[in-house]
Amino acid sequence: ELNYQAQSPDEGALVTAARNFGFVFRSRTPETITMMEMGEKVTYELLAVLDFNNVRKRMSVIVRSPDGKMTLYCKGADTIIFERLDRSCKKLMKVTTGHLNEYAGDGLRTLALAYKHLEESYMEEWIQRHHEASTALEGREERLDQLYEEIEKDMILLGATAVEDKLQDGVPHTIEQLAKADIKIWVLTGDKQETAENIGYSCNMLREEMKDVFIVAANTTEGVKQELQYARRKMCPGAAEEPTVTKARAGLFWLKKMETVQDEKVEGEYGLIINGHSLAFALEKDLELELLRTACMCQTVICCRVTPLQKAQVVELVKKYKQAITLAIGDGANDVSMIKAAHIGVGISGQEGMQAVLSSDFSFAQFRYLQRLLLVHGRWSYLRMCKFLQYFFYKNFTFTFVHFWYAFFCGFSAQTVYDEWFIALYNLVYTCLPILSLSLFDQDVNDRWSFQYPQLYSPGQLNMYFSKKAFVRCMMHSCYSSLVLFFIPWGAMHDTVRDDGRDLVDYQSFALLAQTCLLVVVSAQLCIDTYYWTTVNQFFVWGSLAAYIAITLTMYSNGTFLIFTSIFPFVGAARNSLNQPNVWLTIFLASLLCILPVVALRFILIQIRPTINDKVRHKMQMEAPPAPAPRRPVRRVSTRRSGYAFSHSQGYGALVTSERFLFKRPLKSLLAFSIQTDLPLATNQAKLFRPIPEEIEGSQSSQS
Amino acid sequence: MYSMSMWNVGRGRKKKGRGMTGKGELLHPGKDLSVLLTSLFLCSPVDCAIKAMVKHEQEEFPNRPDNTAFTQQRLPAWQPILSAGIVIPGFVLIGLAFIGVGVGLFITSRDVQVLELDYTGAVATDPCYKCSDPSIKNCECTMEFHLDTLFKGPVFIYYGLTNYFQNQRKYGISKDDNQLYGDLDTFKSPASECFPYGYDSKSKPIVPCGALANSMFNDTFRLYRMVNGSKKEVPLNGKGIAWWTDQNVKYRNPNETPLINAFNGTVKPINWPKAAYELDTTDVYNNGFINQDFLVWMRRAALPNFRKLYRRITKDEYQAGLPAGNYSLEISYNYHVLSFKGKKKLVLSNISWMGGKNDFLGIAYLVVGSLCVIMSIVMLIVYAKFKFPEED
């Protein structure tokens, strides 16, 4: 069984439909197309491909049928095709327009199709000119465009196709969730305005209760400016005419210059729809700030008819002036530039091909998984990373500060407080695994609660867990801890002796005491930082402490000293000081004095200024976890939207007719490849070619 | 990296190096995160007018992550929170326990008797003033003191030094552990750390080498009790004042008898009046590197003001302690500390289960305990006043 693997779903649908009506697409070579037309094998010769580009918004092929007739077939947006029809089609055009409206009403994506018979003589001459134009060194594009324009006129309308296109599962719900998490969502689409608008409504981005939805669709710079300003003045009459741009410097050595446009408060909800033409003007230097200001005042921004480049430009604009972290999600090849431009790129793997997936940081099959990525895993990652960083700074600052205090007591001679071996193993062995397990497993609330309260996401947006302020706090905390960790042993050991009168305040015993205090304190600090105690956490925390005791006793034992005399000079220190009650009382005091204030402060803060996390965690203790969100049934709401299935980029026509590259592929892949490009009905440039089932492995490897 | 809800991704797509840091960006939603998405979250016309001609293959997904608690981040866990029911009683209990321990420590420490005698001779009225001049050799001085009550035994005699940085780094490493472990090779060539106390001016190796050994404390004391106008010497016990491990493990004399043979070709440390093998003339086994005073000195102090055990009073009628009365301390003053503004003192002390006298720990426990109780009251007030808001 042959399985036609389409480049785009629309194309697949159309080819399948043709087959079901008795026109089966069979095979393809660079110059021919073979079909079974009602059981009869017909081979067409492919003469030329009139490639798609953004201006033309249509695509044509010229073929010669077995009986020698030459025909041009064209597909494209209804408006574009209708301009190029022969006068005789007026009536059919009217009917078709009616059909198109009907289709649009049912929410289908439409394409108009037309053909034209060509004279042999004219064609010969045209092909000659085409060849000249396509090999011209100067102005090739223009000359080709001219030629295409010349031949693609007075066409006869064939009709229109319509393809149903429905939202994935859970899209409106996801968007709602993300909006609750205070994530601003902009839609950048290649679809036409009506389609985009309808999608906006169907996925809850545009709502009936919005005060106004502005549409920017001007064709001049001045017009765009006026429309943007009108929208802005309406939303926020009191705002200054000039945007307030705060300049700052950041980054390493403050070398990075930042310009930030401040957010402005707006009463009520507004939406903004801007089309590609206007966006081209709006993205110019003198208007980009105006666009950004106006767009940021709106709850919903939809840019329609945008080119891949514009998508990236919009991302760059937001990145540049909002200092925001951007995430771009898309499934098509035309989203690649945007995915690459954004901080985080997410590709949806699906019928549009692998291009987006291959250039993304994350990929999944369904849009709704975005909420799990952001609200659950993203949030956890942020939490873990911040805790990890903070704890790492804490334990090392504390470690270091103790030496600083000791410097005053050892004549600033760089004498370390701790045993050299402890210093070597502190980060390597004693304190590395517990924090690793924390940063792998910690979660303040589980995924269900995270879904239940998308607001939990906002601390990350405000940089609350790790910022300069948090860093200073962490430093002050470690400063306090180090003071305790040095001066408690210092005071407790001052002029004291063992319970048999012998020495206890020698350097080695003091070092052992101070390092044990330090390790107990940083482990205890980790314990109170841990929200989520899995067995792994328990194992690592207690295991690290046990390892410390075991390693210390081993290193300070007679045996190790006898083998490596001058390497382990601390022989006997553990036995002679750890059997003293006041040593343990000192360790206990130092640990609690470090930990208790933190506990008390956190408790009081939770009472006085509970964060959303505290509230949810509190709730979590009280109540059973919320049930997993039910899988929403597929919505079958008829939406009024129309559009046509174009999301192209140019270049494929040339590739097909050039005959290069194709021959290098194994025949089967080549088949799969060429199938798509010559079929004028659907030319998306997505890149997943899945040929005949038994060759799946081969074609996959050729892609990766 | 843990799996990210990718179980529907399908074959061959996961292992594409799209980890957390795929483009060098961490997933760190700082500031306001904007999501830009295209309208192409539309799942296209699978169920368009015409049914797809081929069934979607439903075979196994080889890259699908295991659905285990570990990989899916669902490990069972204990999730403690700081609730009032735990924190406030906890603080009260810890506070009370600390106060209890603190009282115990404080009373113990208060019962320890300590007598400090500063004999530096920094002031002209001091009995040892005449000896404080470094040019005077073999100077002797006497200090009188009076005990009102019985000084309970066992009594320990310490010498104390202040402003003496035995913890100085270079000073502390200026010794040769192998030499002190009786390794005869290092008698000929001491470790480089010993410099400049490794060789004398005639390039003969110094044993024991290094600044630490060279600076060994060498004042000696004799204690007399005045009974009816006559002096009666209090026997001082110099045995067992060093750590057992130092004497038996860490330090060792070379295997030569008599010991003096091992020291052939070496010289004594510059500041020492006698060589290492004749430190104790009364006991042959208390010589060389395992001499108790030497061991005590070599265990360098952690802090600049320290005391080190000199002798114990354990014998005869003094087993129960020093009776009340007048005492005289004869000091052979050899060790000069005034040049670095140091002080020397002799300390008589008895000990408790928690060692010597140290009020700090007891007071610290009392203070921390009281603070805990106060804190628990503060927290109770805060809790009562603000109470955790129940609503969202």
Short mmCIF file of N, CA and C in Angstrom, two decimals, chain A residues 9 17 19-20 163-167 183-184 186-189 191 323-325 327-329 331 335 338-340 342 344 351 360-361 363 369 373 381 384 406 409 413-415 440-441 457 460-461 463 491-492 494 497 499 501-503 505-509 532-533 562 569 576 582 585 592 617 621, chain B residues 2 4 6 8 13 18 23 25 27-47 50 53-54 70 73 75 77-81 84 98 156 158 165 167 169 178 181 240 242-243 245 250 299-300 302-304 351 353-356 358 360 365 372 383 388 390:
data_model
loop_
_atom_site.label_atom_id
_atom_site.label_comp_id
_atom_site.label_asym_id
_atom_site.label_seq_id
_atom_site.Cartn_x
_atom_site.Cartn_y
_atom_site.Cartn_z
N PRO A 9 -0.53 19.46 5.88
CA PRO A 9 -1.79 18.74 6.04
C PRO A 9 -2.82 19.12 4.98
N ALA A 17 -8.20 13.69 -1.24
CA ALA A 17 -9.52 13.95 -1.83
C ALA A 17 -9.52 13.61 -3.31
N ARG A 19 -7.67 11.51 -4.84
CA ARG A 19 -7.64 10.06 -5.01
C ARG A 19 -9.04 9.48 -4.84
N ASN A 20 -9.72 9.97 -3.83
CA ASN A 20 -11.06 9.44 -3.58
C ASN A 20 -12.03 9.74 -4.72
N VAL A 163 -10.65 23.42 3.31
CA VAL A 163 -10.12 22.41 4.20
C VAL A 163 -10.44 22.81 5.62
N GLU A 164 -10.95 21.86 6.33
CA GLU A 164 -11.28 22.21 7.71
C GLU A 164 -10.01 22.19 8.55
N ASP A 165 -9.97 23.11 9.43
CA ASP A 165 -8.78 23.27 10.26
C ASP A 165 -9.28 23.57 11.66
N LYS A 166 -9.02 22.67 12.56
CA LYS A 166 -9.59 22.95 13.88
C LYS A 166 -8.49 23.09 14.92
N LEU A 167 -8.86 23.80 15.94
CA LEU A 167 -7.91 24.03 17.02
C LEU A 167 -7.56 22.71 17.68
N ILE A 183 1.36 35.89 31.85
CA ILE A 183 2.19 35.79 30.67
C ILE A 183 1.46 36.51 29.54
N LYS A 184 2.16 37.40 28.89
CA LYS A 184 1.53 38.15 27.81
C LYS A 184 1.66 37.33 26.53
N TRP A 186 1.15 37.09 22.46
CA TRP A 186 0.94 37.72 21.16
C TRP A 186 0.84 36.61 20.14
N VAL A 187 -0.07 36.79 19.22
CA VAL A 187 -0.19 35.81 18.14
C VAL A 187 0.41 36.41 16.88
N LEU A 188 1.34 35.67 16.29
CA LEU A 188 1.93 36.11 15.02
C LEU A 188 1.59 35.05 14.00
N THR A 189 0.82 35.42 13.02
CA THR A 189 0.36 34.39 12.11
C THR A 189 0.47 34.83 10.66
N ASP A 191 -1.73 33.80 8.57
CA ASP A 191 -3.11 33.77 8.08
C ASP A 191 -3.61 35.18 7.82
N GLN A 323 12.89 44.08 28.00
CA GLN A 323 13.78 43.28 28.84
C GLN A 323 13.05 42.05 29.36
N ALA A 324 12.20 41.55 28.50
CA ALA A 324 11.39 40.41 28.90
C ALA A 324 12.02 39.13 28.37
N ILE A 325 11.65 38.06 29.01
CA ILE A 325 12.05 36.77 28.48
C ILE A 325 10.97 36.33 27.51
N LEU A 327 9.21 33.70 24.74
CA LEU A 327 9.10 32.31 24.31
C LEU A 327 8.32 32.28 23.02
N ALA A 328 8.86 31.63 22.03
CA ALA A 328 8.14 31.54 20.77
C ALA A 328 7.75 30.09 20.55
N ILE A 329 6.51 29.90 20.18
CA ILE A 329 6.06 28.53 19.93
C ILE A 329 5.40 28.48 18.57
N ASP A 331 4.72 25.68 14.86
CA ASP A 331 4.89 24.34 14.34
C ASP A 331 5.41 24.32 12.92
N ASP A 335 8.00 29.50 11.28
CA ASP A 335 8.18 29.96 12.66
C ASP A 335 9.62 29.83 13.12
N MET A 338 11.48 32.97 14.20
CA MET A 338 10.95 33.47 15.46
C MET A 338 11.42 32.60 16.62
N ILE A 339 11.40 31.30 16.40
CA ILE A 339 11.83 30.37 17.45
C ILE A 339 13.29 30.59 17.78
N LYS A 340 14.06 30.90 16.75
CA LYS A 340 15.48 31.13 17.00
C LYS A 340 15.71 32.48 17.66
N ALA A 342 13.72 34.08 19.76
CA ALA A 342 13.23 34.18 21.13
C ALA A 342 14.20 33.51 22.09
N ILE A 344 13.41 31.42 24.42
CA ILE A 344 13.06 30.02 24.49
C ILE A 344 12.25 29.70 23.24
N GLN A 351 1.91 17.81 11.96
CA GLN A 351 1.80 17.57 10.54
C GLN A 351 2.51 18.62 9.71
N SER A 360 14.22 24.15 17.74
CA SER A 360 13.67 24.62 19.01
C SER A 360 14.46 24.07 20.19
N ASP A 361 14.19 24.66 21.34
CA ASP A 361 14.79 24.17 22.58
C ASP A 361 13.96 23.02 23.15
N SER A 363 10.35 20.60 22.44
CA SER A 363 9.32 20.32 21.46
C SER A 363 8.31 19.36 22.04
N TYR A 369 0.51 21.29 25.91
CA TYR A 369 1.62 20.91 26.80
C TYR A 369 2.46 22.11 27.20
N LEU A 373 4.85 22.69 30.41
CA LEU A 373 6.25 23.13 30.29
C LEU A 373 6.52 24.36 31.16
N SER A 381 11.93 24.29 37.57
CA SER A 381 13.32 24.52 37.19
C SER A 381 13.82 25.83 37.77
N ARG A 384 14.27 25.48 41.45
CA ARG A 384 15.43 24.64 41.79
C ARG A 384 16.72 25.36 41.50
N TYR A 406 38.87 34.41 61.29
CA TYR A 406 40.01 33.77 61.95
C TYR A 406 41.30 34.55 61.67
N PHE A 409 42.78 36.46 64.28
CA PHE A 409 43.32 35.74 65.42
C PHE A 409 44.56 34.94 65.08
N SER A 413 47.89 35.46 58.78
CA SER A 413 48.95 34.67 58.17
C SER A 413 48.39 33.67 57.18
N ALA A 414 47.11 33.82 56.80
CA ALA A 414 46.48 32.92 55.84
C ALA A 414 46.38 31.50 56.36
N GLN A 415 46.40 31.35 57.65
CA GLN A 415 46.19 30.03 58.23
C GLN A 415 44.73 29.64 58.01
N LEU A 440 17.32 18.48 41.89
CA LEU A 440 16.67 17.57 40.95
C LEU A 440 15.22 17.32 41.30
N PHE A 441 14.93 17.30 42.58
CA PHE A 441 13.60 16.81 42.97
C PHE A 441 12.72 17.85 43.64
N TYR A 457 3.25 31.13 39.04
CA TYR A 457 4.31 31.35 38.07
C TYR A 457 4.92 32.74 38.20
N GLY A 460 8.65 34.08 39.33
CA GLY A 460 9.74 33.97 38.37
C GLY A 460 9.83 35.20 37.48
N GLN A 461 8.68 35.70 37.09
CA GLN A 461 8.69 36.87 36.22
C GLN A 461 9.23 38.09 36.93
N ASN A 463 11.52 37.93 39.10
CA ASN A 463 12.88 37.62 39.51
C ASN A 463 13.02 37.55 41.02
N GLY A 491 34.49 31.26 71.56
CA GLY A 491 34.15 31.53 72.95
C GLY A 491 34.11 30.26 73.78
N ALA A 492 33.53 29.23 73.20
CA ALA A 492 33.35 28.00 73.98
C ALA A 492 34.68 27.32 74.25
N HIS A 494 37.60 28.93 74.49
CA HIS A 494 38.59 29.83 75.05
C HIS A 494 39.07 29.35 76.41
N VAL A 497 39.80 23.21 78.63
CA VAL A 497 40.64 22.01 78.48
C VAL A 497 39.73 20.80 78.42
N ASP A 499 38.26 17.10 79.72
CA ASP A 499 37.83 16.73 81.07
C ASP A 499 38.89 15.95 81.83
N GLY A 501 41.99 17.39 81.79
CA GLY A 501 42.97 18.44 81.98
C GLY A 501 43.90 18.67 80.81
N ARG A 502 43.85 17.81 79.80
CA ARG A 502 44.77 17.97 78.68
C ARG A 502 44.24 18.99 77.68
N ASP A 503 45.05 19.16 76.65
CA ASP A 503 44.80 20.24 75.68
C ASP A 503 43.54 19.97 74.86
N VAL A 505 42.29 23.07 73.06
CA VAL A 505 42.21 24.25 72.20
C VAL A 505 43.40 24.30 71.26
N ASP A 506 43.94 23.15 70.96
CA ASP A 506 45.00 23.16 69.97
C ASP A 506 44.38 23.36 68.59
N TYR A 507 45.23 23.72 67.65
CA TYR A 507 44.73 24.06 66.33
C TYR A 507 43.93 22.93 65.71
N GLN A 508 44.41 21.72 65.84
CA GLN A 508 43.75 20.62 65.16
C GLN A 508 42.36 20.34 65.72
N SER A 509 42.24 20.38 67.04
CA SER A 509 40.92 20.14 67.63
C SER A 509 39.97 21.27 67.26
N TYR A 532 10.64 19.32 49.52
CA TYR A 532 10.11 18.06 49.01
C TYR A 532 11.10 16.96 49.36
N TRP A 533 10.82 16.25 50.43
CA TRP A 533 11.77 15.27 50.95
C TRP A 533 11.50 13.89 50.37
N LEU A 562 50.21 6.11 59.82
CA LEU A 562 51.37 5.24 59.68
C LEU A 562 51.75 5.06 58.21
N PRO A 569 48.38 14.73 59.15
CA PRO A 569 48.96 15.04 60.46
C PRO A 569 47.92 15.17 61.58
N ASN A 576 40.34 12.57 70.35
CA ASN A 576 40.57 13.33 71.56
C ASN A 576 39.60 14.47 71.77
N ASN A 582 31.62 19.11 75.95
CA ASN A 582 31.47 20.51 75.58
C ASN A 582 31.69 20.75 74.08
N LEU A 585 28.29 20.08 72.74
CA LEU A 585 27.39 21.17 73.11
C LEU A 585 27.66 22.40 72.25
N LEU A 592 22.10 25.40 66.09
CA LEU A 592 20.78 25.97 66.35
C LEU A 592 20.80 27.49 66.23
N ARG A 617 0.82 26.25 49.53
CA ARG A 617 1.39 25.17 50.34
C ARG A 617 0.56 24.91 51.59
N GLN A 621 -1.67 21.40 52.51
CA GLN A 621 -1.66 20.59 53.73
C GLN A 621 -3.07 20.31 54.22
N TYR B 2 15.37 16.05 32.94
CA TYR B 2 14.21 15.20 33.10
C TYR B 2 13.30 15.39 31.90
N MET B 4 10.18 16.20 29.65
CA MET B 4 9.24 17.31 29.68
C MET B 4 7.99 16.94 28.94
N MET B 6 6.96 14.86 27.08
CA MET B 6 7.17 14.65 25.66
C MET B 6 6.71 13.29 25.21
N ASN B 8 4.29 12.27 23.81
CA ASN B 8 3.57 12.12 22.56
C ASN B 8 4.40 12.54 21.38
N ARG B 13 12.60 11.74 17.85
CA ARG B 13 12.66 13.19 17.88
C ARG B 13 13.19 13.74 19.19
N ARG B 18 18.00 18.82 22.43
CA ARG B 18 17.22 19.98 22.83
C ARG B 18 17.05 19.94 24.33
N LYS B 23 19.89 26.47 23.49
CA LYS B 23 20.50 27.58 22.80
C LYS B 23 21.29 28.45 23.78
N GLU B 25 20.29 29.23 26.59
CA GLU B 25 19.36 30.00 27.41
C GLU B 25 18.78 29.06 28.45
N LEU B 27 15.88 28.02 31.00
CA LEU B 27 14.46 28.33 31.10
C LEU B 27 14.27 29.10 32.37
N HIS B 28 14.40 30.36 32.24
CA HIS B 28 14.37 31.19 33.45
C HIS B 28 13.41 32.29 33.14
N PRO B 29 12.21 32.12 33.56
CA PRO B 29 11.21 33.10 33.17
C PRO B 29 11.36 34.39 33.94
N GLY B 30 12.39 35.08 33.72
CA GLY B 30 12.58 36.33 34.44
C GLY B 30 11.65 37.37 33.87
N LYS B 31 11.37 38.37 34.66
CA LYS B 31 10.50 39.45 34.24
C LYS B 31 9.21 38.90 33.61
N ASP B 32 8.58 39.73 32.83
CA ASP B 32 7.32 39.21 32.31
C ASP B 32 7.57 38.45 31.03
N LEU B 33 7.17 37.25 31.10
CA LEU B 33 7.44 36.39 29.97
C LEU B 33 6.35 36.57 28.95
N SER B 34 6.75 36.85 27.78
CA SER B 34 5.76 36.97 26.72
C SER B 34 5.83 35.73 25.87
N VAL B 35 4.73 35.23 25.57
CA VAL B 35 4.72 34.08 24.68
C VAL B 35 4.26 34.57 23.33
N LEU B 36 5.03 34.27 22.34
CA LEU B 36 4.62 34.62 21.00
C LEU B 36 4.29 33.33 20.32
N LEU B 37 3.14 33.26 19.80
CA LEU B 37 2.82 32.00 19.19
C LEU B 37 2.17 32.27 17.87
N THR B 38 2.20 31.31 17.05
CA THR B 38 1.59 31.51 15.76
C THR B 38 0.25 30.83 15.77
N SER B 39 -0.52 31.20 14.85
CA SER B 39 -1.85 30.63 14.83
C SER B 39 -1.79 29.17 14.44
N LEU B 40 -0.60 28.69 14.17
CA LEU B 40 -0.53 27.34 13.67
C LEU B 40 -0.54 26.31 14.79
N PHE B 41 -1.17 26.66 15.87
CA PHE B 41 -1.41 25.60 16.83
C PHE B 41 -2.69 24.90 16.41
N LEU B 42 -2.97 25.03 15.19
CA LEU B 42 -4.15 24.37 14.68
C LEU B 42 -3.74 23.01 14.22
N CYS B 43 -4.51 22.04 14.58
CA CYS B 43 -4.08 20.73 14.16
C CYS B 43 -4.68 20.42 12.85
N SER B 44 -4.68 20.96 11.97
CA SER B 44 -4.94 20.65 10.60
C SER B 44 -5.85 19.46 10.29
N PRO B 45 -6.08 19.31 9.06
CA PRO B 45 -7.31 18.62 8.69
C PRO B 45 -7.16 17.13 8.67
N VAL B 46 -6.87 16.59 9.80
CA VAL B 46 -6.80 15.14 9.81
C VAL B 46 -8.19 14.62 9.56
N ASP B 47 -9.10 15.17 10.33
CA ASP B 47 -10.46 14.70 10.08
C ASP B 47 -11.17 15.71 9.20
N ILE B 50 -12.43 14.29 4.11
CA ILE B 50 -12.13 12.93 3.69
C ILE B 50 -11.29 12.25 4.75
N MET B 53 -6.31 7.97 4.34
CA MET B 53 -6.41 6.64 3.76
C MET B 53 -5.61 5.61 4.53
N VAL B 54 -4.70 6.06 5.30
CA VAL B 54 -3.90 5.10 6.03
C VAL B 54 -4.12 5.30 7.52
N PHE B 70 10.06 8.14 39.29
CA PHE B 70 11.34 8.83 39.28
C PHE B 70 11.48 9.73 38.06
N GLN B 73 8.95 12.67 37.96
CA GLN B 73 8.98 13.60 39.08
C GLN B 73 7.77 13.43 40.01
N LEU B 75 8.00 11.18 42.72
CA LEU B 75 8.45 10.39 43.86
C LEU B 75 7.64 10.77 45.09
N ALA B 77 6.92 11.91 48.65
CA ALA B 77 7.79 12.79 49.43
C ALA B 77 7.07 13.32 50.65
N TRP B 78 7.88 13.67 51.60
CA TRP B 78 7.37 14.31 52.81
C TRP B 78 7.53 15.81 52.59
N GLN B 79 6.45 16.55 52.77
CA GLN B 79 6.51 17.97 52.50
C GLN B 79 6.19 18.77 53.75
N PRO B 80 7.17 18.96 54.61
CA PRO B 80 6.89 19.70 55.84
C PRO B 80 6.71 21.18 55.55
N ILE B 81 5.85 21.82 56.29
CA ILE B 81 5.80 23.29 56.18
C ILE B 81 5.92 23.88 57.58
N ALA B 84 2.37 26.86 62.55
CA ALA B 84 2.44 27.38 63.91
C ALA B 84 2.47 26.25 64.93
N PHE B 98 17.43 24.55 76.41
CA PHE B 98 18.66 25.34 76.42
C PHE B 98 18.87 25.98 77.78
N PHE B 156 45.47 21.07 88.41
CA PHE B 156 46.30 21.08 87.20
C PHE B 156 47.03 22.41 87.14
N TYR B 158 48.89 25.00 84.71
CA TYR B 158 49.07 25.37 83.31
C TYR B 158 49.99 26.56 83.22
N PHE B 165 51.29 33.98 68.80
CA PHE B 165 50.58 33.41 67.66
C PHE B 165 51.18 32.08 67.23
N ASN B 167 49.44 29.95 66.09
CA ASN B 167 48.65 29.54 64.94
C ASN B 167 49.10 30.24 63.66
N ARG B 169 50.71 30.70 60.27
CA ARG B 169 50.77 29.59 59.34
C ARG B 169 52.19 29.06 59.11
N ASN B 178 58.02 13.68 59.58
CA ASN B 178 58.75 12.42 59.42
C ASN B 178 59.91 12.33 60.42
N TYR B 181 58.73 11.54 63.69
CA TYR B 181 58.26 10.17 63.73
C TYR B 181 59.44 9.20 63.82
N GLY B 240 51.70 11.97 81.69
CA GLY B 240 50.33 11.96 81.17
C GLY B 240 49.74 13.33 80.96
N ALA B 242 50.38 14.95 78.03
CA ALA B 242 50.17 15.08 76.58
C ALA B 242 49.14 14.06 76.12
N TRP B 243 48.68 14.23 74.86
CA TRP B 243 47.72 13.28 74.32
C TRP B 243 48.36 11.91 74.17
N THR B 245 47.71 9.80 71.90
CA THR B 245 48.03 9.55 70.48
C THR B 245 49.32 10.25 70.08
N LYS B 250 51.90 9.58 67.02
CA LYS B 250 52.35 10.63 66.12
C LYS B 250 53.86 10.89 66.27
N ARG B 299 51.84 20.56 70.17
CA ARG B 299 50.41 20.64 69.80
C ARG B 299 50.04 22.11 69.83
N ARG B 300 50.19 22.76 68.70
CA ARG B 300 50.13 24.22 68.70
C ARG B 300 48.73 24.73 68.96
N ALA B 302 45.31 27.04 68.95
CA ALA B 302 44.49 27.58 67.87
C ALA B 302 44.35 29.09 67.98
N LEU B 303 44.48 29.60 69.19
CA LEU B 303 44.21 31.02 69.41
C LEU B 303 45.44 31.67 70.04
N PRO B 304 45.56 32.96 69.88
CA PRO B 304 46.79 33.63 70.34
C PRO B 304 46.95 33.69 71.86
N ILE B 351 39.17 20.78 87.38
CA ILE B 351 38.31 20.64 86.20
C ILE B 351 36.99 19.96 86.55
N TRP B 353 33.31 17.96 84.54
CA TRP B 353 32.98 17.07 83.42
C TRP B 353 33.06 17.80 82.09
N MET B 354 32.91 19.12 82.12
CA MET B 354 32.98 19.85 80.85
C MET B 354 34.32 20.54 80.67
N GLY B 355 35.36 20.05 81.38
CA GLY B 355 36.68 20.61 81.19
C GLY B 355 36.94 21.77 82.12
N GLY B 356 37.76 22.71 81.64
CA GLY B 356 38.16 23.82 82.50
C GLY B 356 37.06 24.86 82.65
N ASN B 358 34.91 27.76 81.93
CA ASN B 358 34.53 28.53 80.75
C ASN B 358 33.07 28.91 80.90
N PHE B 360 31.47 31.00 79.11
CA PHE B 360 30.83 31.39 77.85
C PHE B 360 29.72 30.43 77.43
N TYR B 365 24.22 29.39 76.27
CA TYR B 365 23.03 28.54 76.29
C TYR B 365 21.87 29.25 76.96
N CYS B 372 14.98 32.07 72.54
CA CYS B 372 14.02 31.16 71.92
C CYS B 372 12.64 31.33 72.54
N TYR B 383 1.32 35.39 65.13
CA TYR B 383 0.38 34.41 64.61
C TYR B 383 -1.05 34.76 64.97
N PHE B 388 -2.78 33.11 59.52
CA PHE B 388 -2.58 32.83 58.11
C PHE B 388 -3.89 33.04 57.35
N GLU B 390 -6.81 32.56 55.17
CA GLU B 390 -7.31 31.30 54.62
C GLU B 390 -7.77 31.46 53.17
#
